[in-house]
PDB file of C-alpha atoms in Angstrom:
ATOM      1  CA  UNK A   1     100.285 103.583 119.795  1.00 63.00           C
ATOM      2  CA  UNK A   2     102.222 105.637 117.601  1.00 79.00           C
ATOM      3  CA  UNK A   3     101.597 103.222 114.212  1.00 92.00           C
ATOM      4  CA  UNK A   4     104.401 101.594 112.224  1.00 96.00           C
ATOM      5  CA  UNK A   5     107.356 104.134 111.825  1.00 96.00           C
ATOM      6  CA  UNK A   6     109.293 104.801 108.975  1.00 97.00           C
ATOM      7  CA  UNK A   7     112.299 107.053 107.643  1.00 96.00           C
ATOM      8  CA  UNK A   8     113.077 108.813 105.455  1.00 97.00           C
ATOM      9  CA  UNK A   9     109.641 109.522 104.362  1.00 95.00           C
ATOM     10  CA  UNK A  10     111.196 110.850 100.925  1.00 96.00           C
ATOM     11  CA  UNK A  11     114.780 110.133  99.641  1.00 97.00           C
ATOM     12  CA  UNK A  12     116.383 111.535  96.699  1.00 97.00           C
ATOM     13  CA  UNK A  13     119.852 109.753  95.741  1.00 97.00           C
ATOM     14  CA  UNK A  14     121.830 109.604  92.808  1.00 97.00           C
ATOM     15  CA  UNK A  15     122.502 105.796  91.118  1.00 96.00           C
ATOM     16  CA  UNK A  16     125.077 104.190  92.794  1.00 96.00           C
ATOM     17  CA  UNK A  17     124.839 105.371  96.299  1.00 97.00           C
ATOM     18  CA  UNK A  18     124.099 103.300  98.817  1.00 97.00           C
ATOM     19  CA  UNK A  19     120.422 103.690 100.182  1.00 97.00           C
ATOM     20  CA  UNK A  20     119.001 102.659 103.795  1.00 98.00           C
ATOM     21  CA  UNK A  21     115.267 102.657 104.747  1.00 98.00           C
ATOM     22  CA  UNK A  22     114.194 101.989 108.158  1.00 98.00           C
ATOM     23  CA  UNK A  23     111.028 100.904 109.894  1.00 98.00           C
ATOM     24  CA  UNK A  24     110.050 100.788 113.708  1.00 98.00           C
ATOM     25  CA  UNK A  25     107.196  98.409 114.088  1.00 97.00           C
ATOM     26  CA  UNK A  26     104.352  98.394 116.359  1.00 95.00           C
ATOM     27  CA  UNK A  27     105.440  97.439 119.642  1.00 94.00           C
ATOM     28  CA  UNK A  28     104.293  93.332 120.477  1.00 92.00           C
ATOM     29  CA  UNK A  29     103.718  92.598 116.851  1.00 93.00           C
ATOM     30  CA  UNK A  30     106.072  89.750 115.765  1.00 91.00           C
ATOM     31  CA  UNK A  31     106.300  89.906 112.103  1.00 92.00           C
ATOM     32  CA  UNK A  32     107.706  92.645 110.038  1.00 95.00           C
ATOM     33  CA  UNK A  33     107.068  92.804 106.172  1.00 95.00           C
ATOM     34  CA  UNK A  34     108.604  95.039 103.304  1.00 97.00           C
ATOM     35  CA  UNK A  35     106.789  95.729  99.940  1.00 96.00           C
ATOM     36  CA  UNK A  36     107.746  98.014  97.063  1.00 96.00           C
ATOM     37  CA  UNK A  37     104.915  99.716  95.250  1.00 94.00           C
ATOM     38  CA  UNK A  38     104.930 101.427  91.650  1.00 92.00           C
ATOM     39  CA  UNK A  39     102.874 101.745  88.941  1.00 87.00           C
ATOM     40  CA  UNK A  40     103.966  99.182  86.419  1.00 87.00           C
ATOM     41  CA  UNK A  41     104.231  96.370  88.783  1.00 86.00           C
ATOM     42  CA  UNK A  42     101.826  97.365  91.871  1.00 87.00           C
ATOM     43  CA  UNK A  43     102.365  96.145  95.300  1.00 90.00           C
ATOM     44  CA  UNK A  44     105.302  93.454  95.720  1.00 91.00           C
ATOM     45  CA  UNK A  45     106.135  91.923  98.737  1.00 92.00           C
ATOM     46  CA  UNK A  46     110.397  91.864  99.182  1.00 95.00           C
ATOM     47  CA  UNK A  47     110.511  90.168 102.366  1.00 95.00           C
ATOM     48  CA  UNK A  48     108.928  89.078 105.711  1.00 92.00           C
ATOM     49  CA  UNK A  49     110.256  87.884 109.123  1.00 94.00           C
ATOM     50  CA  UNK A  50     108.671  86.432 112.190  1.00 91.00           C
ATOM     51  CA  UNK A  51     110.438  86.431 115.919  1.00 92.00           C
ATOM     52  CA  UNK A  52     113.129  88.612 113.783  1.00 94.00           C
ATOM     53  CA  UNK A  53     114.021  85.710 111.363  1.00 94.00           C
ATOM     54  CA  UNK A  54     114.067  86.341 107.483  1.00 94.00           C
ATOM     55  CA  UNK A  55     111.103  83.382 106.398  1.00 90.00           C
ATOM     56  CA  UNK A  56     110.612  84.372 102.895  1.00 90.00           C
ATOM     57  CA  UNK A  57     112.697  86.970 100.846  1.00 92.00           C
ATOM     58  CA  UNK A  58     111.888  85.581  97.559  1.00 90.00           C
ATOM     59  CA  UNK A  59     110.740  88.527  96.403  1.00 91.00           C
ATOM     60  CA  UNK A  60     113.993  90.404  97.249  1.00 93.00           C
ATOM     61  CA  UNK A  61     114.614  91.638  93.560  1.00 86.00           C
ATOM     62  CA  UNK A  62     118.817  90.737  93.050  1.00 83.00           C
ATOM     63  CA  UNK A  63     122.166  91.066  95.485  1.00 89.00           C
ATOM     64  CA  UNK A  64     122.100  94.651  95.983  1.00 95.00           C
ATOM     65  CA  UNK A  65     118.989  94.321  98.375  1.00 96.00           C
ATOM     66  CA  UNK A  66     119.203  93.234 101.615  1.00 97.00           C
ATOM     67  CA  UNK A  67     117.147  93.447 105.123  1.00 97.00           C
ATOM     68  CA  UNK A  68     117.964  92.812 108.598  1.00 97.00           C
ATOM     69  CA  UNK A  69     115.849  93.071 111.633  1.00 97.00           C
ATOM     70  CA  UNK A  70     118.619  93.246 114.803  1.00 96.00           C
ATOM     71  CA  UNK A  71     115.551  93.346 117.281  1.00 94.00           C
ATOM     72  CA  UNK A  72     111.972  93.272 117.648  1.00 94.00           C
ATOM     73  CA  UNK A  73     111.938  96.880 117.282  1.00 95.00           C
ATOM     74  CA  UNK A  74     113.744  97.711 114.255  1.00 96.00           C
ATOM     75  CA  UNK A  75     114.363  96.667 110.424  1.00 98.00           C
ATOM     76  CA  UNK A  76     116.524  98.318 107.538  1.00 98.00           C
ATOM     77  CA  UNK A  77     116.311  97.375 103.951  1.00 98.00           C
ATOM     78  CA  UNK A  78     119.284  98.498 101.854  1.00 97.00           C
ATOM     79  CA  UNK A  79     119.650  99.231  98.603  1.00 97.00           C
ATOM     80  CA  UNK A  80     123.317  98.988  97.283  1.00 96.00           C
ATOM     81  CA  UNK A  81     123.976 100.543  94.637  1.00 95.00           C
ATOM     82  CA  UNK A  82     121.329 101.875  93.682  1.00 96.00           C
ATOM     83  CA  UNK A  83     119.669 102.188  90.464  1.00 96.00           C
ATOM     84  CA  UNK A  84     117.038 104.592  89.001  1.00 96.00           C
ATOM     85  CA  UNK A  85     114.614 101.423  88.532  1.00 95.00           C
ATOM     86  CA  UNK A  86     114.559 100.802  92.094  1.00 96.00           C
ATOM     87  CA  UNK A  87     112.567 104.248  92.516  1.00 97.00           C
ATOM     88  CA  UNK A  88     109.486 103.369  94.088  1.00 97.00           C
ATOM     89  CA  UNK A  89     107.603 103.418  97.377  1.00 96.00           C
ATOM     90  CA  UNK A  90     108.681 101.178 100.076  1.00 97.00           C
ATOM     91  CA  UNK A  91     106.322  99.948 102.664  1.00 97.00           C
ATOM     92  CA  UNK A  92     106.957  98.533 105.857  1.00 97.00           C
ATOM     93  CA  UNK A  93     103.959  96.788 107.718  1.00 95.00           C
ATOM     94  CA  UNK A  94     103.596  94.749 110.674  1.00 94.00           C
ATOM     95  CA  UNK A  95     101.064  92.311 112.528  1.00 91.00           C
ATOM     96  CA  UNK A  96     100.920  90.076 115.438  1.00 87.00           C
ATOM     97  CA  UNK A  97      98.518  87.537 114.018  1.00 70.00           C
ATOM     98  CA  UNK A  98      98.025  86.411 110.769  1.00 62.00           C
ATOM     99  CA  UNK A  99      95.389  88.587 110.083  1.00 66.00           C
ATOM    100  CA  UNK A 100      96.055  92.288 109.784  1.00 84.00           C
ATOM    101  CA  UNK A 101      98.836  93.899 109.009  1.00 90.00           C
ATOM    102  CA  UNK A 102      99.413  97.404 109.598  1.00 92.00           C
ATOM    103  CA  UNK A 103     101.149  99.565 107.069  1.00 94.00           C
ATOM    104  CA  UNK A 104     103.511 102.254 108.029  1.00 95.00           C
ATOM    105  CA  UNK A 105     103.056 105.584 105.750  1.00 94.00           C
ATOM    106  CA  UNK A 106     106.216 104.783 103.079  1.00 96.00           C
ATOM    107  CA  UNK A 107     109.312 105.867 101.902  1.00 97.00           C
ATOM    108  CA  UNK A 108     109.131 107.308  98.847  1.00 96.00           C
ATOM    109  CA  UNK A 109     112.282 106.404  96.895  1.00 97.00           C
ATOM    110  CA  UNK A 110     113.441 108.765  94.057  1.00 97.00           C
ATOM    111  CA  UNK A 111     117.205 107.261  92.242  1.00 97.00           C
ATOM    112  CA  UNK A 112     118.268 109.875  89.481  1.00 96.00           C
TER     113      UNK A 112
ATOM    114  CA  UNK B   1      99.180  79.458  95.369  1.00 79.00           C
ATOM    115  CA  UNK B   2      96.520  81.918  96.556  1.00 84.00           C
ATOM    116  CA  UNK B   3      95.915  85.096  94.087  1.00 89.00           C
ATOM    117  CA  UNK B   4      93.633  87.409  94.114  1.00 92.00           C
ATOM    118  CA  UNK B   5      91.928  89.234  90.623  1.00 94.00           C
ATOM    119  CA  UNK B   6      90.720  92.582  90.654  1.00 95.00           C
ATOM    120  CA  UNK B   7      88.122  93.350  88.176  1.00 91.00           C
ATOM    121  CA  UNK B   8      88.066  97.575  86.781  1.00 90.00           C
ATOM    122  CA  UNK B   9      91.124  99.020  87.827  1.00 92.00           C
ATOM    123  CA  UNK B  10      89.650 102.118  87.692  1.00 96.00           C
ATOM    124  CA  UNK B  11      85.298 102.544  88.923  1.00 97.00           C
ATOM    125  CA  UNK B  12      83.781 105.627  88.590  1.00 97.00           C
ATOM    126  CA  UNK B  13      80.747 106.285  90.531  1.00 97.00           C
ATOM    127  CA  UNK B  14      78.301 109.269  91.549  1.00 97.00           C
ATOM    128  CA  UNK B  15      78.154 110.923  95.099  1.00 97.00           C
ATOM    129  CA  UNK B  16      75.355 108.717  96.761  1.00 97.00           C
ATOM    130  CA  UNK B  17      75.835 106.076  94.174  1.00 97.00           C
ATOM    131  CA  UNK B  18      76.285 102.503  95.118  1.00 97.00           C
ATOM    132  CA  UNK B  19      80.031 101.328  95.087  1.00 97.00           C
ATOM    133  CA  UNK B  20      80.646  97.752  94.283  1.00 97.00           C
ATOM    134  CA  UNK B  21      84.515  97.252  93.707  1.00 98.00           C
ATOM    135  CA  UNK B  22      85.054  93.172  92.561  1.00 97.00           C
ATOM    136  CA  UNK B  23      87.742  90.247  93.927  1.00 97.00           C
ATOM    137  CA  UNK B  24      87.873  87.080  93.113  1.00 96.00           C
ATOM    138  CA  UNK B  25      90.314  84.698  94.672  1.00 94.00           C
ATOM    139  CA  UNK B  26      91.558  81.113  94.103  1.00 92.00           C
ATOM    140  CA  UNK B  27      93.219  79.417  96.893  1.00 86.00           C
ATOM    141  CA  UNK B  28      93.476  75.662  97.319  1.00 81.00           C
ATOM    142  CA  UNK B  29      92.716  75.977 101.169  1.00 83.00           C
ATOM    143  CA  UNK B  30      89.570  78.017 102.712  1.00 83.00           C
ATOM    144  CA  UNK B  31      91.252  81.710 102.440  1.00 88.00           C
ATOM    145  CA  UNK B  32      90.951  84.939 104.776  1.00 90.00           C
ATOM    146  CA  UNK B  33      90.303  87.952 103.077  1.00 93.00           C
ATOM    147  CA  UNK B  34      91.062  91.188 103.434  1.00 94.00           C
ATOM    148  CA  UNK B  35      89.949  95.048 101.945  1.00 96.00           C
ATOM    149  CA  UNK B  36      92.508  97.571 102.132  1.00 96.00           C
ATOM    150  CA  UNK B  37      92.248 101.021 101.459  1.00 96.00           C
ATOM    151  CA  UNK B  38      95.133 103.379 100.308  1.00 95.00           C
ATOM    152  CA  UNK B  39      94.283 107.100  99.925  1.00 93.00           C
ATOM    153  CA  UNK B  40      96.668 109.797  98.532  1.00 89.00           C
ATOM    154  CA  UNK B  41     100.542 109.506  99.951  1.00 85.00           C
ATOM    155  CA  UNK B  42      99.725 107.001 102.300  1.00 89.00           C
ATOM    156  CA  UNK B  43     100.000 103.525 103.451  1.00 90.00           C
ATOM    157  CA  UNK B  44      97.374 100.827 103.287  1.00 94.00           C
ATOM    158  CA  UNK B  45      94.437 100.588 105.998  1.00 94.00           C
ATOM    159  CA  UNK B  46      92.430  97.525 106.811  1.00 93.00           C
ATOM    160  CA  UNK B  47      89.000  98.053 105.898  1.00 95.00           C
ATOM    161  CA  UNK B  48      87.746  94.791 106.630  1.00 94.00           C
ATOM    162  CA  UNK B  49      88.804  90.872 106.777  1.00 92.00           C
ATOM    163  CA  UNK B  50      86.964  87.425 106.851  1.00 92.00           C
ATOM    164  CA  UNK B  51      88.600  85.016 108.334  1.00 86.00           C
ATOM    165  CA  UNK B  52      86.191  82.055 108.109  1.00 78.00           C
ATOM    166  CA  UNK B  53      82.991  83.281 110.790  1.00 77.00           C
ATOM    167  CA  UNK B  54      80.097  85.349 108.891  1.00 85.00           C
ATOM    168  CA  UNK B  55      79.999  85.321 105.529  1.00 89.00           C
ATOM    169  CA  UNK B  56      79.007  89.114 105.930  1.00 94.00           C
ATOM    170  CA  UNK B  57      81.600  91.068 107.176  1.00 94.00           C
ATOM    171  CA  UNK B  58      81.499  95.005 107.852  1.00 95.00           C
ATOM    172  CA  UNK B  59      84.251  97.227 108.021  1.00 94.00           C
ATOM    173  CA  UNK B  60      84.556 100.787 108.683  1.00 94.00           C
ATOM    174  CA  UNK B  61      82.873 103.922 106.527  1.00 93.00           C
ATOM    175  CA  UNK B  62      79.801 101.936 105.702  1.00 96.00           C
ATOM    176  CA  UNK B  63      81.586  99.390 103.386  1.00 97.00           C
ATOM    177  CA  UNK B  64      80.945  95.667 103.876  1.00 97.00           C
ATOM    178  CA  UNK B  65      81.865  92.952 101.937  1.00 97.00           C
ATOM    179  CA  UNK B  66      80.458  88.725 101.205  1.00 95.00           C
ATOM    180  CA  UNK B  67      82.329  85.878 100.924  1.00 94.00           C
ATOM    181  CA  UNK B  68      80.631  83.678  98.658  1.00 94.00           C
ATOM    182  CA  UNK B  69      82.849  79.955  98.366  1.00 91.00           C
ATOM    183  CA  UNK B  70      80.658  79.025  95.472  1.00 92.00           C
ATOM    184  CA  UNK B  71      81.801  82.138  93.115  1.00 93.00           C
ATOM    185  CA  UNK B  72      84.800  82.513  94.925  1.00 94.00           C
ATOM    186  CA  UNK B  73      84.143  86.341  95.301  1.00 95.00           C
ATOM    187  CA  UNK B  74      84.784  88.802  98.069  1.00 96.00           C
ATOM    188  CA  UNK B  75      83.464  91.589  96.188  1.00 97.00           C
ATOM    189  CA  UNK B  76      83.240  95.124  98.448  1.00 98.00           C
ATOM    190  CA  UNK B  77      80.222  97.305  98.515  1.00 97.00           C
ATOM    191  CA  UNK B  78      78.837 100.378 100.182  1.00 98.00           C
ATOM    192  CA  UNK B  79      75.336 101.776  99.564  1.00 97.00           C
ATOM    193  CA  UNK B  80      75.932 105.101  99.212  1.00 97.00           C
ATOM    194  CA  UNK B  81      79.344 107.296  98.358  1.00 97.00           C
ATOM    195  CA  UNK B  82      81.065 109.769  99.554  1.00 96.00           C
ATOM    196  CA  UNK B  83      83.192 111.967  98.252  1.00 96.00           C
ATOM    197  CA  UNK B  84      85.986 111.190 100.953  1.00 96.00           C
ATOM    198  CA  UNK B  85      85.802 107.461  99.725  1.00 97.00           C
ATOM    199  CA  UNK B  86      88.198 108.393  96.548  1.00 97.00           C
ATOM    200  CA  UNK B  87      91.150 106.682  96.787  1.00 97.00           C
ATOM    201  CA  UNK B  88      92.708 102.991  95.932  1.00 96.00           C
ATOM    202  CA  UNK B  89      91.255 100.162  96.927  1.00 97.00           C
ATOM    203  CA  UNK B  90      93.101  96.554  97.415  1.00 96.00           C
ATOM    204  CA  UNK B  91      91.945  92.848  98.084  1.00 96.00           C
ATOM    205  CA  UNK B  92      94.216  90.517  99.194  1.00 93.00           C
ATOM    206  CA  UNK B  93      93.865  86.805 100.351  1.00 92.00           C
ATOM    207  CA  UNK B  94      96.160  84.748 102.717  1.00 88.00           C
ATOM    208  CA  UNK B  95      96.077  80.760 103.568  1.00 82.00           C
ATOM    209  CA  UNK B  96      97.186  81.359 107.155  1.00 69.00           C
ATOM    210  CA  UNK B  97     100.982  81.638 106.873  1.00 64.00           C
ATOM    211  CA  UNK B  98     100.699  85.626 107.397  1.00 65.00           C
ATOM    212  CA  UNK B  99     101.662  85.962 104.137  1.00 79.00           C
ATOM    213  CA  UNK B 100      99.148  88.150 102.218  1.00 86.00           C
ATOM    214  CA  UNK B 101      99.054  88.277  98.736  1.00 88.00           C
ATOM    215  CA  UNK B 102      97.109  91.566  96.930  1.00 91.00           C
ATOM    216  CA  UNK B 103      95.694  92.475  94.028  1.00 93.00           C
ATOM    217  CA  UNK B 104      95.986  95.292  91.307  1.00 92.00           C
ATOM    218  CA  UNK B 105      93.839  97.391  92.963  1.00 94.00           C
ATOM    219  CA  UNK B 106      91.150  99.221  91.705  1.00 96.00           C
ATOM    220  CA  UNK B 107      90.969 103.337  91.717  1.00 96.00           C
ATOM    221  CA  UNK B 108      87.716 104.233  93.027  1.00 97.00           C
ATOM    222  CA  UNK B 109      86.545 107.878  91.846  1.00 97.00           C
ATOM    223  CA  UNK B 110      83.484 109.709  92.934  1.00 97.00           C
ATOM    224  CA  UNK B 111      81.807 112.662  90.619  1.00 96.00           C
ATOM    225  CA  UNK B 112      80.045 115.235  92.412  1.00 94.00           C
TER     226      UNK B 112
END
């Protein structure tokens, strides 16, 4: 299996444009998860879904992020507009239980 | 709700050295566990999990860890280093409703 795919694996962007990450997950898992990761605040979870349902985006940040997952097989988490704080390293992992998740290898988010 | 507390966030140890990275958790129900690594521009990998059989679990590259209920540790250990074991280490605890919940993380060098 090819792993949890993700793209871009680097973005540059200026503040204000509109940003879109993707992630493929591994194929039969049934829960998708996005975390940010920086320095001052470490790993953060934004949001996870199961069967392709949103269950808990509390840790969305404000309105200008959002995530869908149309299918089993895909998820996008915008960013819009962006801002320079939102530079960071987004992860995408997925699982089938509730035991291990598998991490994809990040986008890494730069907003000048 | 569950947390996990990493103690050091950065450990320093000698090639051959023991490693002992520490976690302590507090969860209301009985936890799983988990070790996750995160070397250099890349995502997190499972190094190990207990989920409530042997106390004693090992994971992969020597490293094992013990869950001990009565100090409420899952501290991670590995007899001997390695240079290749430099990198960023996480724990993370979940109660069963996938989701997982990390630590700090500790930065785990090795000096030739």
């Amino acid at each position: 299996d090819a792993g949890v795919i993700q793209s871009p694996r680097h973005e540059v962007t200026e503040m204000g444009q509109e940003v879109t990450l993707r992630c493929k997950p591994i194929s039969g898992h049934n829960s998708l998860f996005w975390y940010r990761q920086t320095m001052m605040r470490g790993l953060e979870l934004l949001i996870y879904f199961n069967n392709n349902v949103p269950i808990d985006d509390s840790g969305m940040p404000e309105d200008r992020f959002s995530a869908k997952m149309p299918n089993a097989s895909f998820s996008t988490l915008k960013i819009q507009p962006s801002e320079p704080r939102d530079s960071a390293v987004y992860f995408c992992a997925s699982s089938f239980s509730i035991e291990t998740q598998y991490f994809g290898p990040g986008t890494r988010l730069l907003v000048l | 709700a569950q947390s996990v507390t990493q103690l050091g966030s950065h450990v320093s140890v000698s090639e051959g050295a023991l490693v002992l990275l520490r976690c302590n958790y507090s969860s209301s129900v009985p936890p799983y566990l988990f070790w996750y690594v995160q070397y250099p521009n890349q995502g997190l990998q499972l190094l190990l999990k207990y989920t409530s059989a042997a106390t004693l679990v090992k994971g992969i590259n020597g490293f094992e860890a013990e869950f001990k209920k009565s100090e409420t540790s899952f501290h991670l250990t590995k007899p001997s280093a390695h240079m290749s074991d430099a990198a960023e280490y996480f724990c993370a605890v979940s109660v069963r409703n996938e989701k997982l919940t990390f630590g700090t993380g500790t930065r785990l060098t090795i000096i030739p």
